[in-house]
Coordinates of C-alpha atoms in Angstrom, one line a residue:
Chain A
M20 CA 235.3 231.1 297.9
L21 CA 237.4 229.1 295.2
K22 CA 236.8 228.2 292.1
I23 CA 238.4 225.3 290.6
F24 CA 238.9 224.9 286.3
Y25 CA 239.3 221.0 285.3
T26 CA 238.7 218.7 282.5
P27 CA 238.6 215.2 283.8
G28 CA 242.4 213.1 282.9
T29 CA 244.2 216.0 283.2
A30 CA 246.6 217.5 285.6
A31 CA 243.8 219.2 287.7
F32 CA 243.3 216.2 289.3
A33 CA 245.9 217.0 291.6
S34 CA 244.8 221.4 292.4
H35 CA 241.2 219.2 292.8
I36 CA 242.8 217.0 295.4
A37 CA 244.4 219.4 297.3
L38 CA 241.6 221.3 298.1
E39 CA 239.4 218.6 299.3
E40 CA 242.7 218.0 301.6
A41 CA 243.6 221.5 302.2
G42 CA 239.3 221.5 303.0
A43 CA 239.1 224.5 301.8
D44 CA 236.0 226.3 300.7
Y45 CA 235.5 225.6 296.7
E46 CA 233.4 224.9 293.4
A47 CA 235.0 222.9 291.1
V48 CA 234.2 224.1 287.2
L49 CA 234.5 221.6 284.1
V50 CA 235.7 222.4 281.6
D51 CA 235.3 220.5 278.0
F52 CA 238.1 219.4 276.6
K53 CA 235.6 218.0 274.3
T54 CA 234.1 220.8 272.1
A55 CA 237.3 222.7 273.0
E56 CA 236.3 225.2 275.6
Q57 CA 239.5 225.5 276.2
T58 CA 240.3 227.4 273.3
K59 CA 237.3 229.7 273.3
P60 CA 237.6 233.1 274.2
E61 CA 235.5 233.4 277.5
Y62 CA 238.3 230.1 278.9
L63 CA 241.0 232.4 277.4
K64 CA 239.7 234.8 279.9
I65 CA 240.8 233.3 282.7
N66 CA 243.7 230.8 281.2
P67 CA 245.7 233.2 278.4
K68 CA 247.2 229.8 278.4
G69 CA 244.6 227.6 276.9
R70 CA 245.2 225.2 279.8
V71 CA 243.6 223.8 283.0
P72 CA 244.7 223.5 286.0
A73 CA 243.0 227.5 286.6
L74 CA 242.2 228.7 289.9
V75 CA 240.8 231.7 290.3
T76 CA 241.1 233.6 294.1
D77 CA 239.8 236.9 295.6
K78 CA 243.4 238.2 294.5
G79 CA 242.9 237.0 290.9
I80 CA 243.9 233.8 289.2
L81 CA 246.6 231.4 289.4
T82 CA 247.7 228.3 287.6
E83 CA 250.7 225.7 286.4
T84 CA 250.2 222.6 288.9
P85 CA 252.6 223.9 291.0
A86 CA 252.1 226.7 292.6
I87 CA 248.8 226.6 292.9
L88 CA 249.6 223.8 295.3
F89 CA 252.3 225.1 297.1
Y90 CA 249.9 227.7 296.4
I91 CA 247.3 225.9 298.4
A92 CA 249.9 224.6 301.4
Q93 CA 250.2 227.9 302.2
M94 CA 246.8 229.7 302.5
Y95 CA 245.6 226.1 304.6
P96 CA 249.0 225.5 306.6
E97 CA 247.0 224.3 309.8
K98 CA 247.0 221.2 307.0
N99 CA 250.0 220.6 307.1
L100 CA 250.1 220.1 302.9
A101 CA 254.5 221.2 302.7
P102 CA 256.8 221.5 304.8
L103 CA 256.6 225.5 304.8
D104 CA 259.4 226.0 307.3
D105 CA 262.2 224.1 306.4
P106 CA 263.4 225.5 303.7
Y107 CA 265.1 222.6 302.4
A108 CA 261.7 220.0 303.1
L109 CA 260.1 223.0 300.2
A110 CA 262.9 222.6 298.5
Q111 CA 262.7 219.3 297.9
I112 CA 258.7 219.3 297.8
Q113 CA 260.0 221.9 294.4
S114 CA 261.3 220.0 293.0
F115 CA 259.8 217.2 292.8
N116 CA 256.8 218.8 291.5
A117 CA 259.4 220.7 288.6
Y118 CA 260.0 217.3 286.9
I119 CA 256.8 215.7 287.0
C120 CA 256.0 218.7 285.6
A121 CA 258.6 220.0 283.2
T122 CA 260.3 215.6 282.5
L123 CA 257.1 213.4 283.9
H124 CA 254.1 215.8 282.2
V125 CA 255.7 216.7 279.8
A126 CA 257.1 213.3 278.2
H127 CA 253.9 212.4 279.1
A128 CA 252.3 214.8 276.1
H129 CA 253.8 213.7 273.6
K130 CA 251.6 210.8 273.4
Q131 CA 248.8 213.5 272.0
R132 CA 250.0 216.4 272.4
G133 CA 252.6 216.3 269.5
S134 CA 251.3 219.1 267.5
R135 CA 252.7 221.0 270.2
W136 CA 256.2 220.7 269.0
A137 CA 255.6 219.0 265.8
N138 CA 253.8 219.5 262.8
E139 CA 254.3 215.8 260.6
E140 CA 252.3 212.8 261.1
S141 CA 254.7 210.6 260.7
S142 CA 257.3 212.9 263.7
F143 CA 253.5 212.8 266.0
A144 CA 253.8 208.6 265.1
D145 CA 257.7 208.8 266.1
M146 CA 256.9 211.2 269.3
R147 CA 253.9 208.7 270.6
S148 CA 256.5 205.3 269.4
K149 CA 259.1 206.3 272.5
V150 CA 256.2 207.4 275.3
T151 CA 256.3 204.5 277.2
E152 CA 260.2 204.4 277.0
T153 CA 260.9 208.2 278.8
V154 CA 257.5 207.9 281.5
S155 CA 258.9 205.0 282.0
A156 CA 262.3 206.6 283.0
S157 CA 260.1 209.7 284.8
F158 CA 259.0 206.6 287.1
R159 CA 262.2 204.6 287.6
L160 CA 263.4 207.9 288.3
I161 CA 261.3 208.7 291.1
E162 CA 260.6 205.0 292.0
N163 CA 265.6 204.8 292.5
E164 CA 265.8 208.3 293.4
L165 CA 263.1 210.5 294.8
F166 CA 260.3 208.9 296.3
K167 CA 261.3 208.8 300.1
G168 CA 258.2 206.3 302.1
P169 CA 255.8 206.6 302.3
W170 CA 255.2 209.8 300.9
V171 CA 256.6 211.3 298.3
G172 CA 258.7 213.8 300.2
G173 CA 259.3 211.3 303.4
E174 CA 256.8 210.7 306.9
N175 CA 254.3 213.4 305.9
Y176 CA 252.0 213.2 302.6
S177 CA 252.1 216.6 301.2
I178 CA 251.0 218.2 298.2
A179 CA 253.7 216.4 296.0
D180 CA 251.5 212.9 297.0
P181 CA 248.8 214.6 294.8
Y182 CA 250.7 215.1 292.2
L183 CA 252.4 211.8 291.8
F184 CA 248.9 210.0 292.5
T185 CA 247.7 211.5 288.9
V186 CA 250.0 211.1 287.1
S187 CA 250.0 208.3 288.5
R188 CA 247.7 206.7 286.9
W189 CA 248.2 208.0 283.6
M190 CA 250.8 204.7 283.7
E191 CA 248.2 201.6 281.8
G192 CA 247.5 204.3 279.1
D193 CA 251.3 205.5 278.2
D194 CA 252.0 201.6 277.5
I195 CA 253.7 201.0 281.8
D196 CA 252.6 197.9 284.2
P197 CA 252.2 199.2 287.9
A198 CA 253.9 196.4 289.4
D199 CA 257.1 197.2 287.7
F200 CA 256.9 200.2 290.2
P201 CA 255.8 199.2 294.0
K202 CA 256.3 202.0 295.6
I203 CA 254.5 203.9 293.0
H204 CA 252.0 201.1 292.9
D205 CA 251.5 201.2 295.9
H206 CA 251.9 204.6 296.9
R207 CA 248.5 205.1 293.7
N208 CA 246.8 202.1 295.7
R209 CA 247.1 204.0 299.2
M210 CA 245.8 207.3 297.8
Q211 CA 242.9 206.1 296.4
D212 CA 241.8 205.7 300.1
R213 CA 242.2 208.3 301.2
P214 CA 238.8 209.7 302.0
A215 CA 240.0 213.0 300.5
V216 CA 241.0 211.6 297.3
A217 CA 237.5 209.1 296.3
R218 CA 235.8 212.0 296.9
V219 CA 236.1 214.5 294.2
L220 CA 238.0 210.8 292.0
P221 CA 234.3 210.2 290.0
L222 CA 234.3 213.6 289.1
H223 CA 238.5 212.5 286.7
A224 CA 237.3 209.7 285.8
R225 CA 237.3 209.4 282.1
Chain B
M260 CA 279.5 226.9 301.4
L261 CA 276.8 226.3 299.1
K262 CA 278.0 224.6 295.4
I263 CA 276.5 224.9 291.6
F264 CA 277.3 223.1 289.2
Y265 CA 276.5 224.7 286.4
T266 CA 277.4 224.5 282.3
P267 CA 277.5 228.1 279.8
G268 CA 274.4 228.4 278.3
T269 CA 272.2 226.2 280.2
A270 CA 268.9 227.4 283.0
A271 CA 272.3 227.5 285.6
F272 CA 273.0 231.5 284.9
A273 CA 269.6 231.8 286.2
S274 CA 270.2 230.2 289.7
H275 CA 273.9 231.3 289.7
I276 CA 272.6 234.7 289.1
A277 CA 270.2 233.9 291.9
L278 CA 273.6 233.5 294.0
E279 CA 275.5 236.1 293.4
E280 CA 272.3 239.0 294.0
A281 CA 271.7 236.9 297.4
G282 CA 276.0 237.5 298.1
A283 CA 276.3 233.0 299.4
D284 CA 278.7 231.1 300.3
Y285 CA 279.3 229.4 297.7
E286 CA 281.0 227.4 295.1
A287 CA 280.4 227.1 291.1
V288 CA 281.8 224.0 289.4
L289 CA 282.0 223.2 285.4
V290 CA 280.4 220.6 284.5
D291 CA 281.0 220.3 280.2
F292 CA 278.3 219.8 278.2
K293 CA 281.3 219.1 275.2
T294 CA 283.3 216.4 276.9
A295 CA 279.3 214.6 277.7
E296 CA 280.8 215.4 282.3
Q297 CA 277.3 215.5 282.9
T298 CA 276.5 212.6 281.6
K299 CA 279.8 210.3 283.2
P300 CA 279.2 208.2 286.6
E301 CA 281.0 210.7 288.9
Y302 CA 278.1 213.7 287.9
L303 CA 276.0 211.5 288.0
K304 CA 276.2 210.4 291.8
I305 CA 275.2 214.3 292.6
N306 CA 272.5 215.2 289.9
P307 CA 270.9 211.7 289.0
K308 CA 269.2 213.7 285.8
G309 CA 272.6 214.4 283.9
R310 CA 271.3 218.5 284.0
V311 CA 272.0 221.0 285.2
P312 CA 271.9 223.0 288.0
A313 CA 273.0 220.9 290.9
L314 CA 273.0 223.0 294.1
V315 CA 274.9 221.2 296.9
T316 CA 273.8 222.7 299.9
D317 CA 274.9 221.2 303.8
K318 CA 272.0 219.2 304.2
G319 CA 271.5 217.7 300.4
I320 CA 271.8 218.8 295.9
L321 CA 268.8 220.4 294.8
T322 CA 268.2 219.9 291.6
E323 CA 265.1 221.8 289.2
T324 CA 265.7 225.8 288.7
P325 CA 262.5 226.7 290.1
A326 CA 263.5 224.8 293.7
I327 CA 267.2 226.6 293.3
L328 CA 265.6 230.2 293.1
F329 CA 263.1 229.3 295.7
Y330 CA 265.5 228.0 298.4
I331 CA 267.7 230.9 298.5
A332 CA 264.9 233.1 297.9
Q333 CA 264.0 231.6 301.1
M334 CA 267.2 231.3 303.0
Y335 CA 268.5 234.7 302.5
P336 CA 264.9 236.7 303.2
E337 CA 266.9 240.3 303.8
K338 CA 267.8 239.9 300.8
N339 CA 263.9 240.2 299.3
L340 CA 264.2 237.5 296.4
A341 CA 260.3 235.8 296.6
P342 CA 257.7 238.0 298.4
L343 CA 257.9 235.3 301.1
D344 CA 254.6 236.7 303.5
D345 CA 252.6 237.1 300.3
P346 CA 251.3 234.0 300.1
Y347 CA 249.3 234.8 296.5
A348 CA 252.5 236.6 294.9
L349 CA 254.7 234.8 295.7
A350 CA 252.2 232.1 294.1
Q351 CA 252.4 233.8 291.3
I352 CA 256.9 233.6 291.2
Q353 CA 256.2 230.9 291.1
S354 CA 253.6 230.0 288.3
F355 CA 255.9 231.9 286.0
N356 CA 259.2 229.8 286.9
A357 CA 256.7 226.6 286.3
Y358 CA 256.1 228.1 283.1
I359 CA 259.5 228.4 281.4
C360 CA 260.9 225.8 282.8
A361 CA 258.0 223.5 281.7
T362 CA 256.1 224.7 278.3
L363 CA 259.5 228.0 277.1
H364 CA 262.7 226.1 278.5
V365 CA 261.1 223.1 276.7
A366 CA 259.3 224.0 273.3
H367 CA 263.2 225.7 273.2
A368 CA 264.6 222.4 273.9
H369 CA 263.2 220.9 270.5
K370 CA 265.7 222.6 268.8
Q371 CA 269.3 220.1 270.2
R372 CA 267.8 217.5 272.7
G373 CA 264.5 215.6 269.8
S374 CA 266.4 213.1 270.7
R375 CA 264.5 213.5 273.6
W376 CA 261.1 212.7 273.1
A377 CA 261.8 211.1 269.5
N378 CA 263.4 208.9 267.9
E379 CA 264.0 209.8 263.5
E380 CA 266.1 212.5 262.3
S381 CA 262.9 213.5 260.0
S382 CA 261.2 214.3 263.1
F383 CA 264.1 216.4 264.9
A384 CA 264.2 218.9 261.8
D385 CA 260.6 219.1 261.6
M386 CA 260.7 219.7 265.8
R387 CA 263.0 222.3 265.1
S388 CA 261.6 223.9 262.0
K389 CA 259.0 224.7 264.7
V390 CA 261.0 225.7 268.0
T391 CA 260.8 229.7 267.3
E392 CA 256.6 230.1 267.1
T393 CA 256.7 227.6 269.8
V394 CA 259.1 230.0 271.9
S395 CA 257.9 233.3 270.5
A396 CA 254.3 232.4 271.7
S397 CA 255.8 231.7 275.3
F398 CA 257.6 235.6 275.1
R399 CA 254.5 236.9 274.1
L400 CA 252.2 235.6 276.3
I401 CA 254.8 236.7 278.5
E402 CA 255.3 240.2 276.7
N403 CA 251.5 240.5 276.7
E404 CA 250.1 238.2 280.0
L405 CA 252.6 237.5 282.5
F406 CA 255.6 240.4 282.8
K407 CA 254.0 243.5 285.4
G408 CA 257.1 245.7 285.4
P409 CA 259.4 247.0 285.6
W410 CA 260.1 243.6 287.3
V411 CA 258.3 240.6 286.3
G412 CA 256.5 240.3 289.3
G413 CA 255.8 243.9 289.3
E414 CA 258.0 246.5 291.9
N415 CA 260.1 244.0 293.5
Y416 CA 262.8 242.3 291.5
S417 CA 262.6 239.1 291.7
I418 CA 264.3 234.7 291.4
A419 CA 261.9 235.4 289.0
D420 CA 263.3 237.7 287.0
P421 CA 267.4 235.6 286.3
Y422 CA 265.6 233.3 285.3
L423 CA 263.9 235.5 282.4
F424 CA 266.7 236.9 282.0
T425 CA 268.8 233.4 281.1
V426 CA 266.1 231.9 278.9
S427 CA 265.4 235.7 276.5
R428 CA 269.4 235.7 275.7
W429 CA 268.8 232.3 274.2
M430 CA 266.0 234.0 272.0
E431 CA 268.2 234.9 269.2
G432 CA 269.7 231.6 269.1
D433 CA 266.1 230.3 268.0
D434 CA 265.8 233.1 265.1
I435 CA 263.4 235.5 267.1
D436 CA 263.9 239.2 266.9
P437 CA 264.3 240.8 270.4
A438 CA 262.4 243.2 269.6
D439 CA 259.4 242.0 269.0
F440 CA 259.1 241.8 272.4
P441 CA 259.8 245.5 273.7
K442 CA 259.2 244.7 277.6
I443 CA 261.6 241.3 278.3
H444 CA 264.0 243.1 275.8
D445 CA 263.9 246.2 278.4
H446 CA 264.5 244.1 280.7
R447 CA 267.3 241.4 279.5
N448 CA 268.8 245.5 279.1
R449 CA 268.4 246.3 282.4
M450 CA 269.4 243.0 283.9
Q451 CA 272.6 243.0 281.9
D452 CA 273.3 246.1 283.8
R453 CA 273.1 244.1 287.2
P454 CA 277.1 243.9 289.5
A455 CA 276.0 240.3 290.6
V456 CA 274.3 239.8 286.7
A457 CA 278.1 241.5 285.8
R458 CA 279.6 239.6 287.7
V459 CA 278.7 236.1 286.9
L460 CA 278.4 236.8 282.8
P461 CA 281.4 236.3 281.7
L462 CA 281.7 232.5 283.3
H463 CA 278.5 231.6 281.4
A464 CA 279.0 233.0 278.3
R465 CA 279.6 230.4 275.1

C-alpha cells in the first residue's frame, strides 16, 4: 500500500488529490510542521530533505511533487492522468509542473521561508514585500500563456490540474485577488467540485 | 529539425548535451545575455519566460530543463537516456531533476539574480553571502543520499547526468571545492570525457 506524508497548506495536497483521483489504495500520514516534525530524525529517515510530500511505495520512497504526480499517472494509466502516449503533450505537462515547483512555489516561499536564502531580518522583510508581485507574475504567465483550458493541458484533466489548484489556493494569503486571473479562478472553482478533491480537502484546511 | 536556444553558463548545457547524446538532428542558437537578448520581444515570442533553454520542436516550443530532457529521452528511446519502462526508476530520475531545478539551481541563482525575489542591495549582499552554504547543502544531499553511482541513477547513464554535470561546473564560482564531494567530482571528470559532452563543451565556455 502507498503511504503519502503530507502537511496542510503545502504542495503535498497535489499528490494527495492525484492519489484520490487514481483510486489508489493508500494511507495519508500527517507531518506536523507546528512541532517541526519534518526536522526530526524519524521523519528525516523518510525524507532527508525535511519536506513534504514523500510517497512511500513498495520499491522505495519518492519525493518532489512533479515526480510523485508523474509516478501516480504511470501507475494508474487507465485513469488518464497524463498523456502517456504523446511525448510532446506529456513534456508540456512536465514543463508546467516544473514551472510551478521551480518558479511559482519558490516565489511564494520567499514570504515565510526567506531564511533558506538569507540571514538578516531586513532581507526577509524585503523578500516578503515582493511576494505579491513575483507570485502574481507567475500566475499572469499561467493565465496568459500556459493554461489551455478547460484544464491546464487542454481538453483532458491531468496531473497538472491538482498542482495548479494547490498553489492557486495560496493567492489570498499572498494578497492576490483571484478575480484578476479569471481562467485560474474558474479552474479553482471547478476543481473544488470534483469528488476526489472534496474528499481530501478537509485534511488540507489550515 | 529541432532547435535549442542556449546561453553559455546556464542550465541549457544539460539539454544541449542530451541532444548530442541522442544523436538528434538539431541546431543550436545562441541567446546573448550580455545584450539582454532574452528580454527582447523577438526572443520572448519563443519563450515568454525570458529564459533558456527553449527547444523548438515540430509540434511547438518546450521550456524547463526537466521537461526538455525527458522529451529528448522519449523521442530517442533507443538511446536509453531514461528508464522509460520502469515507472519507479523513471520517477526517481524525475525527482532528481526536480530537486536540481527547484532547490539547487534556485539556491545558486541567489548569487546573481537576487532581484528576482527582493529589491534592496543589502538583501542581495545577504543572499550572496549565503550561496556557498545553501548550494553546498544541495550538493551534500546529492553526494550522500541521491547519487547512486557510477551514474546518478545507478548503472545506467540517463538524463539526470548532464543536468548534474551542468550544475556541478558552477561549484568553483560559488566558492565550493569539488574535492569535498568526491562522487560528484569524479562524475564531473567522467562526464567531460564523454564524446558527446566534449563536442558541445566549447560552446558553453564563458
